Amino acid sequence: MKRRTIGTAHVNYFAGLTTYADIALQRERYGDSRTAYLEAAAGYRKLQGEASFEALRATLMSGVAGYAAGDAAARPILENAVAALQARDPKERRAVLDALPALVLAREDANDRPAAHALAVEYRAIVATIDRKLPSVVAEAQALVVLT
C-alpha cells in the first residue's frame, strides 16, 4: 500500500518495510524478514547515504534473520554490523540489543566460547545501563552470560 501512496523513494516506505521485517522475524518467517531488511537497508543507503543508522540497523537485523534461518554467511554480517554500531553514538547502541543474543549464539555455534562469553557479558552491561527498569530483559541478559 505504501508503494502506491508514497512511492519507494521515500523514507517512510522503508520504515514500513522495516516494520514488516520486524514482524516477519518475530513470526519466524526468516526468508521474508531477511529480504525485507535487505531492501530497506539498500533504500535507506540510497536516500540517506552510507552512514545511515537505519541502513545499518536493517543490515544488522538481516544478519539476525539469516542466522535464525541457519545461514552460516550471516555471522560475518552480524559481526560487522555490531562493530559498526558500537562505534556510533551511545544512544544508538540500543539497536545492538536486538542482535547481540543471536551473535552470542553464533559464536557458540562456532565453538568460540571465550568470544561468546565476552559478548554476553557486554550485552548484560549494555542492558544494565539501558533497560534496568525491565526485569525480564535484565534476566535474559544474565541467563545468556550463565549459558556461555
Coordinates of N, CA and C in Angstrom, one line a residue, residues 50-137:
E50 N 25.6 6.3 3.0 CA 26.2 5.1 3.5 C 26.3 5.1 5.1
A51 N 26.3 6.3 5.7 CA 26.4 6.4 7.1 C 25.0 6.3 7.8
S52 N 24.0 5.9 7.1 CA 22.6 5.9 7.6 C 22.5 4.9 8.8
F53 N 22.0 5.4 9.9 CA 21.8 4.5 11.1 C 20.7 3.4 10.7
E54 N 19.7 3.9 10.1 CA 18.6 2.9 9.7 C 19.1 1.8 8.8
A55 N 19.9 2.2 7.9 CA 20.5 1.2 7.0 C 21.4 0.2 7.7
L56 N 22.1 0.7 8.7 CA 23.0 -0.2 9.5 C 22.1 -1.1 10.3
R57 N 21.1 -0.6 11.0 CA 20.2 -1.5 11.8 C 19.5 -2.5 10.9
A58 N 19.0 -2.1 9.7 CA 18.4 -3.1 8.8 C 19.4 -4.2 8.4
T59 N 20.6 -3.8 8.1 CA 21.6 -4.8 7.7 C 21.9 -5.7 8.9
L60 N 22.0 -5.2 10.1 CA 22.2 -6.0 11.3 C 21.1 -7.0 11.5
M61 N 19.9 -6.5 11.3 CA 18.7 -7.4 11.5 C 18.6 -8.4 10.4
S62 N 19.1 -8.1 9.2 CA 19.1 -9.1 8.1 C 20.0 -10.2 8.5
G63 N 21.1 -9.9 9.2 CA 22.0 -10.9 9.7 C 21.4 -11.8 10.8
V64 N 20.6 -11.2 11.7 CA 19.8 -12.0 12.7 C 18.9 -12.9 12.0
A65 N 18.1 -12.4 11.0 CA 17.2 -13.3 10.3 C 17.9 -14.4 9.6
G66 N 19.0 -14.1 8.9 CA 19.8 -15.1 8.3 C 20.4 -16.2 9.2
Y67 N 20.8 -15.7 10.4 CA 21.4 -16.7 11.4 C 20.2 -17.6 11.9
A68 N 19.1 -17.0 12.1 CA 17.9 -17.7 12.6 C 17.5 -18.8 11.6
A69 N 17.7 -18.5 10.3 CA 17.3 -19.4 9.2 C 18.4 -20.5 9.0
G70 N 19.5 -20.3 9.7 CA 20.6 -21.3 9.6 C 21.7 -21.0 8.6
D71 N 21.7 -19.8 8.1 CA 22.7 -19.4 7.1 C 24.0 -19.0 7.7
A72 N 25.0 -19.8 7.5 CA 26.4 -19.6 8.1 C 26.9 -18.2 7.6
A73 N 26.6 -17.7 6.5 CA 27.1 -16.5 6.0 C 26.6 -15.3 6.8
A74 N 25.6 -15.5 7.7 CA 25.0 -14.4 8.4 C 25.9 -14.0 9.6
R75 N 26.8 -14.8 10.0 CA 27.7 -14.4 11.2 C 28.6 -13.2 10.9
P76 N 29.3 -13.2 9.7 CA 30.1 -12.0 9.4 C 29.2 -10.7 9.3
I77 N 28.0 -10.9 8.8 CA 27.1 -9.7 8.7 C 26.8 -9.2 10.1
L78 N 26.5 -10.1 11.0 CA 26.2 -9.7 12.4 C 27.5 -9.1 13.0
E79 N 28.6 -9.7 12.9 CA 29.8 -9.2 13.5 C 30.2 -7.8 13.0
N80 N 30.1 -7.6 11.6 CA 30.4 -6.3 11.1 C 29.4 -5.2 11.5
A81 N 28.2 -5.6 11.4 CA 27.2 -4.6 11.8 C 27.2 -4.2 13.3
V82 N 27.4 -5.2 14.1 CA 27.5 -4.9 15.6 C 28.8 -4.0 15.8
A83 N 29.9 -4.3 15.2 CA 31.1 -3.5 15.4 C 30.8 -2.0 14.9
A84 N 30.2 -1.9 13.7 CA 29.9 -0.6 13.2 C 28.9 0.2 14.2
L85 N 27.9 -0.5 14.7 CA 27.0 0.2 15.6 C 27.7 0.6 16.9
Q86 N 28.6 -0.3 17.4 CA 29.2 0.0 18.7 C 30.2 1.2 18.6
A87 N 30.6 1.5 17.4 CA 31.4 2.7 17.1 C 30.6 4.0 17.0
R88 N 29.3 3.9 17.0 CA 28.5 5.1 16.9 C 28.1 5.7 18.2
D89 N 27.2 6.7 18.1 CA 26.7 7.4 19.3 C 26.1 6.4 20.3
P90 N 26.5 6.5 21.6 CA 25.9 5.6 22.6 C 24.4 5.5 22.6
K91 N 23.7 6.5 22.2 CA 22.3 6.5 22.2 C 21.8 5.5 21.2
E92 N 22.6 5.3 20.1 CA 22.2 4.3 19.1 C 22.5 2.9 19.4
R93 N 23.2 2.7 20.5 CA 23.6 1.3 20.9 C 22.4 0.4 21.2
R94 N 21.2 1.0 21.5 CA 20.0 0.2 21.8 C 19.7 -0.8 20.7
A95 N 20.0 -0.3 19.4 CA 19.8 -1.2 18.3 C 20.6 -2.5 18.3
V96 N 21.7 -2.4 19.0 CA 22.6 -3.6 19.1 C 21.9 -4.6 19.9
L97 N 21.1 -4.2 20.9 CA 20.4 -5.2 21.7 C 19.6 -6.2 21.0
D98 N 19.0 -5.8 19.9 CA 18.2 -6.8 19.1 C 19.1 -7.9 18.5
A99 N 20.3 -7.7 18.3 CA 21.1 -8.7 17.6 C 22.1 -9.4 18.5
L100 N 22.5 -8.8 19.6 CA 23.6 -9.4 20.4 C 23.3 -10.9 20.8
P101 N 22.1 -11.2 21.3 CA 21.9 -12.6 21.6 C 22.1 -13.6 20.4
A102 N 21.7 -13.2 19.2 CA 22.0 -14.0 18.1 C 23.4 -14.2 17.8
L103 N 24.2 -13.1 18.0 CA 25.6 -13.1 17.7 C 26.3 -14.0 18.8
V104 N 25.9 -13.9 20.0 CA 26.4 -14.7 21.1 C 26.2 -16.2 20.7
L105 N 25.0 -16.6 20.3 CA 24.8 -18.0 19.9 C 25.6 -18.4 18.6
A106 N 25.8 -17.4 17.7 CA 26.6 -17.7 16.5 C 28.0 -18.0 16.9
R107 N 28.5 -17.3 17.9 CA 29.9 -17.5 18.4 C 29.9 -18.9 19.1
E108 N 28.9 -19.2 19.8 CA 28.8 -20.5 20.5 C 28.8 -21.6 19.5
D109 N 28.0 -21.5 18.4 CA 28.0 -22.5 17.3 C 29.3 -22.7 16.7
A110 N 30.1 -21.6 16.6 CA 31.4 -21.7 16.0 C 32.5 -22.2 17.0
N111 N 32.0 -22.6 18.2 CA 32.9 -23.1 19.2 C 33.9 -22.0 19.7
D112 N 33.4 -20.8 19.7 CA 34.3 -19.7 20.1 C 33.7 -19.2 21.5
R113 N 33.8 -20.1 22.5 CA 33.2 -19.8 23.8 C 33.7 -18.6 24.5
P114 N 35.0 -18.3 24.4 CA 35.5 -17.1 25.1 C 34.9 -15.8 24.5
A115 N 34.8 -15.8 23.2 CA 34.2 -14.6 22.5 C 32.7 -14.6 22.8
A116 N 32.0 -15.7 22.8 CA 30.6 -15.7 23.2 C 30.4 -15.2 24.6
H117 N 31.2 -15.7 25.5 CA 31.0 -15.2 26.9 C 31.3 -13.7 27.0
A118 N 32.4 -13.3 26.4 CA 32.7 -11.8 26.4 C 31.6 -11.0 25.9
L119 N 31.0 -11.4 24.8 CA 29.9 -10.7 24.2 C 28.7 -10.7 25.1
A120 N 28.4 -11.9 25.7 CA 27.3 -12.0 26.6 C 27.5 -11.0 27.8
V121 N 28.7 -10.9 28.3 CA 28.9 -10.0 29.4 C 28.7 -8.6 29.0
E122 N 29.2 -8.3 27.8 CA 29.0 -6.9 27.2 C 27.5 -6.6 27.1
Y123 N 26.7 -7.6 26.6 CA 25.3 -7.5 26.4 C 24.6 -7.2 27.7
R124 N 25.0 -7.9 28.8 CA 24.5 -7.7 30.1 C 24.8 -6.3 30.6
A125 N 26.0 -5.8 30.3 CA 26.4 -4.4 30.7 C 25.5 -3.4 30.0
I126 N 25.3 -3.6 28.7 CA 24.5 -2.6 28.0 C 23.1 -2.6 28.5
V127 N 22.5 -3.8 28.7 CA 21.2 -3.9 29.2 C 21.1 -3.2 30.6
A128 N 22.1 -3.4 31.4 CA 22.1 -2.8 32.8 C 22.0 -1.3 32.7
T129 N 22.6 -0.7 31.7 CA 22.6 0.8 31.6 C 21.4 1.3 30.9
I130 N 20.8 0.5 30.0 CA 19.7 1.0 29.2 C 18.4 0.5 29.7
D131 N 18.3 -0.8 30.0 CA 17.0 -1.3 30.3 C 16.8 -1.8 31.7
R132 N 17.5 -1.2 32.6 CA 17.4 -1.7 34.0 C 16.1 -1.7 34.6
K133 N 15.1 -0.9 34.0 CA 13.8 -0.9 34.5 C 12.9 -2.1 34.0
L134 N 13.5 -2.9 33.1 CA 12.8 -4.0 32.5 C 13.4 -5.3 33.0
P135 N 12.9 -5.8 34.1 CA 13.5 -7.0 34.8 C 13.6 -8.2 33.8
S136 N 12.6 -8.4 32.9 CA 12.7 -9.6 32.0 C 13.9 -9.5 31.1
V137 N 14.2 -8.3 30.6 CA 15.4 -8.1 29.7 C 16.7 -8.3 30.5

